[in-house]
Coordinates of C-alpha atoms and ligand atoms in Angstrom, one line a residue:
X13 CA 10.7 9.2 19.5
X14 CA 8.0 10.7 22.0
X15 CA 9.2 12.4 25.1
X16 CA 7.4 11.6 28.3
X17 CA 8.1 12.9 31.9
X18 CA 8.8 10.0 34.2
X19 CA 6.1 10.6 37.1
X20 CA 3.4 10.9 34.4
X21 CA 4.8 7.2 33.0
X22 CA 5.2 5.9 36.4
X23 CA 1.5 6.7 37.4
X24 CA 0.2 5.1 34.3
X25 CA 2.2 1.7 34.4
X26 CA 1.0 1.8 38.4
X27 CA -2.8 2.3 36.9
X28 CA -2.5 -0.7 35.0
X29 CA -1.0 -2.6 37.3
X30 CA -3.6 -1.9 39.9
X31 CA -6.4 -2.5 37.3
X32 CA -5.0 -6.0 37.1
X33 CA -5.2 -6.8 40.8
X34 CA -2.1 -5.4 42.2
X35 CA -2.1 -3.7 45.6
X36 CA -1.3 -0.2 44.9
X37 CA 2.6 -0.6 46.8
X38 CA 3.4 -3.7 44.6
X39 CA 2.0 -1.9 41.6
X40 CA 4.1 1.1 42.8
X41 CA 7.1 -0.6 43.1
X42 CA 7.3 -2.6 39.7
X43 CA 6.4 1.1 38.1
X44 CA 9.0 2.9 40.0
X45 CA 11.5 -0.1 38.5
X46 CA 10.7 -0.1 35.2
X47 CA 10.7 3.5 34.8
X48 CA 13.5 3.3 36.7
X49 CA 15.4 1.4 34.2
X50 CA 13.9 3.7 31.6
X51 CA 15.9 6.8 33.2
X52 CA 19.1 4.9 33.3
X53 CA 19.3 4.2 29.7
X54 CA 18.4 0.7 29.5
X55 CA 15.0 0.5 27.5
X56 CA 15.2 -2.6 27.0
X57 CA 14.1 -3.3 31.0
X58 CA 11.6 -0.1 31.1
X59 CA 7.9 -0.2 30.5
X60 CA 8.4 -1.8 27.3
X61 CA 8.0 -5.0 29.5
X62 CA 3.9 -3.8 30.3
X63 CA 1.9 -5.6 28.0
X64 CA 4.0 -8.7 28.7
X65 CA 3.8 -8.3 32.4
X66 CA 0.2 -7.9 31.9
X67 CA -0.5 -11.1 29.9
X68 CA 2.0 -13.3 32.2
X69 CA -0.4 -11.9 35.3
X70 CA -3.0 -13.1 33.3
X71 CA -1.6 -16.4 32.2
X72 CA -0.2 -17.3 36.1
X73 CA 3.4 -17.0 34.6
X74 CA 3.7 -13.9 37.1
X75 CA 1.7 -14.0 40.6
X76 CA 0.5 -10.7 42.7
X77 CA 1.0 -10.3 46.0
X78 CA 3.4 -12.7 46.5
X79 CA 6.2 -12.3 49.4
X80 CA 9.6 -14.2 49.9
X81 CA 9.4 -18.1 51.3
X82 CA 12.3 -18.9 53.5
X83 CA 13.3 -22.2 52.0
X84 CA 16.7 -22.6 54.3
X85 CA 17.9 -19.7 56.7
X86 CA 21.6 -20.5 57.8
X87 CA 22.0 -16.9 59.0
X88 CA 24.8 -15.7 56.9
X89 CA 23.0 -17.8 54.0
X90 CA 19.4 -17.4 53.1
X91 CA 17.8 -19.3 50.4
X92 CA 14.1 -17.8 49.4
X93 CA 11.5 -18.6 47.1
X94 CA 9.8 -15.7 45.1
X95 CA 6.9 -18.4 43.6
X96 CA 6.6 -16.3 40.6
X97 CA 5.9 -13.0 42.4
X98 CA 6.9 -9.8 41.0
X99 CA 10.3 -9.5 40.4
X100 CA 10.8 -5.7 41.4
X101 CA 9.2 -6.5 44.6
X102 CA 11.0 -9.7 45.3
X103 CA 14.2 -7.8 44.4
X104 CA 13.7 -5.1 47.1
X105 CA 13.2 -8.1 49.8
X106 CA 15.8 -10.2 49.2
X107 CA 18.4 -7.2 49.0
X108 CA 17.4 -5.8 52.1
X109 CA 17.6 -9.0 53.7
X110 CA 21.2 -9.5 52.5
X111 CA 21.9 -6.1 53.8
X112 CA 20.4 -6.7 57.2
X113 CA 22.8 -10.0 57.4
X114 CA 25.7 -8.7 56.1
X115 CA 25.5 -6.0 58.9
X116 CA 25.0 -8.6 61.4
X117 CA 28.4 -10.9 59.8
X118 CA 30.2 -8.8 57.9
X119 CA 29.4 -11.2 54.7
X120 CA 25.8 -12.7 53.4
X121 CA 24.6 -14.9 50.8
X122 CA 21.0 -14.7 49.5
X123 CA 19.7 -17.2 46.9
X124 CA 16.8 -16.3 45.6
X125 CA 14.6 -18.9 43.4
X126 CA 11.4 -18.9 41.1
X127 CA 11.0 -14.9 41.0
X128 CA 9.2 -13.1 38.3
X129 CA 11.3 -10.9 36.0
X130 CA 13.8 -8.9 38.7
X131 CA 14.4 -6.1 35.7
X132 CA 17.5 -4.3 35.5
X133 CA 19.9 -5.9 38.1
X134 CA 21.8 -2.7 38.5
X135 CA 18.7 -1.8 40.5
X136 CA 19.3 -4.7 43.3
X137 CA 23.5 -3.3 43.5
X138 CA 22.7 0.0 43.4
X139 CA 20.2 -0.7 46.5
X140 CA 23.1 -2.3 48.3
X141 CA 25.5 0.0 47.7
X142 CA 23.2 2.7 48.8
X143 CA 23.3 0.8 52.3
X144 CA 27.3 0.9 52.1
X145 CA 27.6 -2.6 50.9
X146 CA 29.3 -4.3 48.0
X147 CA 27.2 -6.6 46.2
X148 CA 27.9 -9.2 43.7
X149 CA 24.9 -10.6 41.9
X150 CA 24.8 -13.8 39.4
X151 CA 21.3 -14.4 37.3
X152 CA 20.0 -16.5 35.2
X153 CA 16.4 -17.0 33.7
X154 CA 15.4 -20.3 33.3
X155 CA 12.6 -20.8 30.6
X156 CA 14.4 -18.2 28.6
X157 CA 16.8 -19.9 26.5
X158 CA 18.2 -17.4 23.7
X159 CA 21.8 -17.3 23.7
X160 CA 24.3 -19.7 21.8
X161 CA 27.6 -21.3 23.3
X162 CA 30.8 -19.8 21.8
X163 CA 31.1 -21.1 18.4
X164 CA 27.7 -22.5 18.3
X165 CA 24.4 -21.6 16.2
X166 CA 21.8 -23.0 18.6
X167 CA 20.8 -21.7 22.0
X168 CA 21.8 -23.1 25.2
X169 CA 22.1 -20.0 27.9
X170 CA 19.5 -17.5 29.3
X171 CA 21.2 -13.6 28.5
X172 CA 21.9 -14.4 32.6
X173 CA 23.4 -11.2 33.8
X174 CA 26.4 -10.7 36.1
X175 CA 26.4 -7.3 38.2
X176 CA 28.9 -6.2 40.5
X177 CA 28.4 -2.9 43.2
X178 CA 30.9 -0.8 44.7
X179 CA 29.4 1.8 47.2
X180 CA 30.0 5.2 47.0
X181 CA 31.0 8.0 49.6
X182 CA 30.5 11.3 50.0
X183 CA 31.2 13.3 46.6
X184 CA 32.4 9.9 45.2
X185 CA 29.2 8.5 43.6
X186 CA 28.7 4.3 43.7
X187 CA 30.4 2.1 40.6
X188 CA 27.8 -0.3 39.2
X189 CA 29.2 -2.9 36.9
X190 CA 25.9 -4.6 35.0
X191 CA 25.2 -6.3 31.9
X192 CA 23.9 -9.1 30.2
X193 CA 26.3 -12.4 29.1
X194 CA 24.9 -12.2 25.7
X195 CA 26.4 -9.2 23.6
X196 CA 22.7 -7.2 23.7
X197 CA 20.0 -8.0 25.9
X198 CA 16.8 -9.9 24.5
X199 CA 14.9 -6.4 25.6
X200 CA 17.2 -4.7 23.4
X201 CA 16.4 -6.9 20.4
X202 CA 12.7 -6.1 21.1
X203 CA 13.2 -2.4 21.5
X204 CA 15.2 -2.0 18.2
X205 CA 12.1 -4.4 16.7
X206 CA 9.9 -1.8 18.1
X207 CA 11.7 1.0 16.3
X208 CA 14.0 1.9 19.0
X209 CA 17.8 2.0 19.0
X210 CA 19.5 -0.1 16.4
X211 CA 21.3 -3.3 17.3
X212 CA 25.2 -3.1 17.1
X213 CA 26.6 -5.8 14.2
X214 CA 26.8 -9.1 14.4
X215 CA 24.8 -9.5 17.8
X216 CA 22.3 -11.9 16.4
X217 CA 23.0 -15.7 14.9
X218 CA 20.3 -16.3 12.3
X219 CA 18.6 -19.5 11.7
X220 CA 21.1 -19.8 8.9
X221 CA 23.5 -19.6 10.9
X222 CA 25.1 -16.3 9.9
X223 CA 25.8 -13.3 11.8
X224 CA 22.8 -10.3 11.9
X225 CA 21.6 -7.1 13.4
X226 CA 18.3 -7.4 11.8
X227 CA 15.5 -8.2 14.9
X228 CA 13.7 -10.4 12.3
X229 CA 16.7 -12.7 12.1
X230 CA 16.2 -13.2 15.7
X231 CA 12.6 -13.3 16.1
X232 CA 11.8 -15.3 12.7
X233 CA 9.7 -14.4 10.1
X234 CA 5.9 -13.7 10.3
X235 CA 6.1 -11.4 13.3
X236 CA 3.3 -8.9 13.5
X237 CA 3.3 -5.4 15.1
X238 CA 2.7 -6.0 18.3
X239 CA 4.7 -8.6 21.1
X240 CA 7.1 -10.9 18.3
X241 CA 6.8 -14.5 19.1
X242 CA 7.9 -16.3 22.6
X243 CA 11.6 -15.1 22.1
X244 CA 12.6 -19.0 23.9
X245 CA 10.9 -20.4 20.7
X246 CA 12.7 -17.5 18.5
X247 CA 14.3 -18.8 15.0
X248 CA 17.6 -17.1 15.6
X249 CA 19.9 -16.9 18.7
X250 CA 21.9 -14.0 20.3
X251 CA 25.6 -14.3 20.5
X252 CA 27.7 -14.2 23.8
X253 CA 29.4 -11.6 24.7
X254 CA 33.3 -11.7 24.9
X255 CA 33.8 -14.5 22.8
X256 CA 34.8 -17.5 24.7
X257 CA 35.4 -16.0 28.1
X258 CA 31.9 -14.4 27.8
X259 CA 30.4 -17.5 27.2
X260 CA 32.1 -19.2 29.8
X261 CA 31.0 -16.3 32.0
X262 CA 27.1 -16.8 31.3
X263 CA 27.8 -20.8 31.3
X264 CA 28.7 -20.3 35.3
X265 CA 25.7 -17.7 35.7
X266 CA 23.6 -20.4 34.7
X267 CA 25.1 -22.7 37.4
X268 CA 25.3 -19.9 40.2
X269 CA 21.8 -18.5 39.4
X270 CA 20.0 -21.4 38.4
X271 CA 21.6 -24.6 40.0
X272 CA 22.8 -23.2 43.0
X273 CA 19.7 -21.0 44.0
X274 CA 17.6 -24.1 42.8
X275 CA 15.5 -22.0 40.6
X276 CA 17.0 -24.5 37.9
X277 CA 19.2 -23.8 34.9
X278 CA 17.8 -23.2 31.2
X279 CA 17.3 -27.2 29.4
X280 CA 15.7 -28.3 26.0
X281 CA 12.2 -28.6 28.5
X282 CA 9.2 -25.9 28.4
X283 CA 9.7 -24.5 32.0
X284 CA 8.2 -20.8 33.2
X285 CA 10.2 -17.6 32.9
X286 CA 11.9 -17.0 35.8
X287 CA 14.6 -15.6 37.0
X288 CA 17.2 -17.3 39.8
X289 CA 19.6 -14.7 41.6
X290 CA 22.6 -15.7 43.8
X291 CA 23.9 -12.2 45.8
X292 CA 26.8 -11.7 47.9
X293 CA 26.8 -8.9 50.2
X294 CA 30.0 -7.7 51.8
X295 CA 30.4 -5.0 54.4
X296 CA 33.7 -3.1 53.5
X297 CA 33.6 -1.4 57.1
X298 CA 34.1 -4.8 58.8
X299 CA 36.5 -6.7 55.8
X300 CA 38.9 -3.8 55.6
X301 CA 39.9 -2.6 59.6
X302 CA 42.3 0.1 58.2
X303 CA 39.4 1.8 56.1
X304 CA 41.4 2.3 53.1
X305 CA 39.0 0.6 50.9
X306 CA 36.8 4.1 49.7
X307 CA 40.3 6.1 49.8
X308 CA 41.5 3.5 47.2
X309 CA 38.5 3.0 45.0
X310 CA 38.4 6.7 45.0
X311 CA 42.0 6.8 43.6
X312 CA 42.0 4.2 41.1
X313 CA 38.6 5.3 40.0
X314 CA 40.4 8.6 39.4
X315 CA 43.3 7.2 37.7
X316 CA 41.3 5.1 35.3
X317 CA 38.9 8.0 34.1
X318 CA 42.2 10.2 33.4
X319 CA 43.4 7.6 30.8
X320 CA 43.6 9.3 27.3
X321 CA 40.8 8.4 24.9
X322 CA 41.2 6.7 21.7
X323 CA 40.7 9.1 18.5
X324 CA 37.2 9.6 18.0
X325 CA 36.1 7.9 21.5
X326 CA 34.4 9.9 24.4
X327 CA 36.4 10.6 28.3
X328 CA 37.0 6.9 29.7
X329 CA 33.9 6.0 32.1
X330 CA 33.7 4.0 35.0
X331 CA 30.8 1.2 35.6
X332 CA 27.7 3.1 36.3
X333 CA 28.8 6.4 34.7
X334 CA 26.4 6.1 31.9
X335 CA 23.4 5.1 33.8
X336 CA 24.0 8.2 36.2
X337 CA 24.4 10.8 33.6
X338 CA 21.4 9.7 31.8
X339 CA 19.4 9.4 34.7
X340 CA 19.9 12.9 36.1
X341 CA 19.2 13.9 32.1
X342 CA 15.8 11.6 31.8
X343 CA 15.0 13.0 35.4
X344 CA 14.9 16.7 34.0
X345 CA 13.8 16.2 30.5
X346 CA 11.5 13.1 30.3
X347 CA 12.1 10.0 29.1
X348 CA 12.2 9.3 25.3
X349 CA 10.7 6.4 23.8
X350 CA 9.6 4.8 20.7
X351 CA 5.6 6.3 20.0
X352 CA 4.7 2.7 19.2
X353 CA 5.5 1.7 23.1
X354 CA 3.7 4.5 24.7
X355 CA 0.9 4.0 22.4
X356 CA 0.6 0.6 23.6
X357 CA 0.4 1.2 27.2
X358 CA -1.9 4.2 26.7
X359 CA -4.1 1.5 24.4
X360 CA -4.6 -0.7 27.7
X361 CA -4.9 2.1 29.7
X362 CA -8.9 3.0 30.3
X363 CA -8.4 6.3 32.4
X364 CA -5.8 9.1 31.4
X365 CA -2.5 9.4 29.3
X366 CA 0.4 10.3 30.5
X367 CA 1.3 13.8 29.9
X368 CA 3.9 14.6 27.2
X369 CA 6.2 17.3 28.3
X370 CA 7.6 18.6 25.1
Ligands
LIG276 P1 25.0 -2.6 28.4 O1 25.4 -3.2 27.3 O2 24.4 -1.6 28.1 O3 26.2 -2.8 29.4 C1 26.0 -2.0 30.9 C2 27.0 -1.8 31.6 O4 28.2 -1.1 30.8 C3 26.8 -1.0 32.7 O5 27.7 -1.3 33.6 C4 27.8 0.2 32.2 O6 28.0 1.5 33.2 C5 29.0 -0.1 31.2 N1 28.7 0.9 30.4 C6 28.3 1.0 29.1 N2 29.1 2.3 28.6 C7 30.4 2.2 28.6 C8 31.8 3.1 28.6 N3 31.6 3.6 27.4 N4 32.3 2.9 29.4 C9 32.6 2.3 30.2 N5 31.3 1.3 30.6 C10 30.4 1.5 30.0 O7 24.2 -3.6 29.4 P2 23.0 -5.2 28.8 O8 24.3 -5.9 28.6 O9 22.7 -4.4 27.1 O10 22.2 -5.1 30.1 C11 21.5 -4.6 30.1 C12 20.2 -4.3 31.5 O11 19.8 -5.6 31.2 C13 21.1 -4.5 32.7 O12 20.5 -3.7 33.2 C14 20.8 -6.0 33.2 O13 20.7 -6.3 34.5 C15 19.3 -6.1 32.6 N6 19.1 -7.7 32.5 C16 18.4 -8.3 32.9 C17 17.8 -9.9 32.7 C18 16.9 -10.2 33.9 O14 16.6 -11.6 33.7 N7 16.4 -9.3 35.0 C19 18.4 -10.5 31.8 C20 19.6 -10.2 31.0 C21 19.6 -8.7 31.2

């Protein structure tokens, strides 16, 4: 593994996007979000994605310079089309829109359709939480059929993440629950394939219908050292999280993130890869006139964290604790990445290289 300072990595990714024609702000937003995912330990949604993003810009799957196009504005709800623009830019815009509307009405719903990849959904819950708002995000990825429903060996769902954010106050940090409804995100399989962290047991179903943790059983044989063949046409499938319950949650994420936003659900036909995100924003200051919400959140979180761990387990964590700790550590010490990931970026960069700090 190679250690890279976050600022230098952000500058490198910004340069790569600028070289593809992105404006400075757009390139910087995308780079900041990708490196932000690495900082929080979600390498699956970090800079490992850059070569794919660049090729998606080339083939039109991703389009630079797009802003939200408002399709339907009902005041308390807004439907917006992302036009396959850069998801990290559209994510900022849609959250800021939802936060403004929730301030006005107490609650707000936004439906974002046809967005380019919006990365780590926790970032959007953190952005709303920083403004004092609770948020819930239901996401699908149309055109990316990767996950087998409970009991199946064939794929029917995307990794359809679900995310909830609760704002912090004073010393209390925000609480951010953020996960793919597959046992592991596809990017974690890609990361393992490229020499990163190994995968948990039985998170893949091979084309023989056997459970596995080998990325090759997912991508199929004959893959080279670069990006494996398109995941949607992969040989194997990802296992849905949480048995029948997680599979049911994935089902609903497809319908809420895909069907209700108008972005479309996964299906047998070939579609461009795009995120749909239904977001609900709630202003606790308006919903809780007694103003006890934050105190109750702190009482409950402290009580949960105080539970005695099982033998061999670390301290009990609240949602988002892990990511916050890793962000502090990686911001201080640099991000650790497989050399292959860094080398791929360096090969694409014609100017200079990120500075290794150790
Ligand atoms: P994960 O399995 O690492 O789970 C993360 C969640 O579990 C976090 O809320 C974290 O705080 C919590 N957590 C982790 N360890 C814990 C512990 N020991 N105790 C208590 N809580 C703990 O996440 P994942 O499923 O691999 O998803 C990774 C990322 O991929 C997410 O950020 C998700 O939004 C993103 N994603 C994005 C897309 C997309 O299309 N944009 C698709 C799928 C996933």
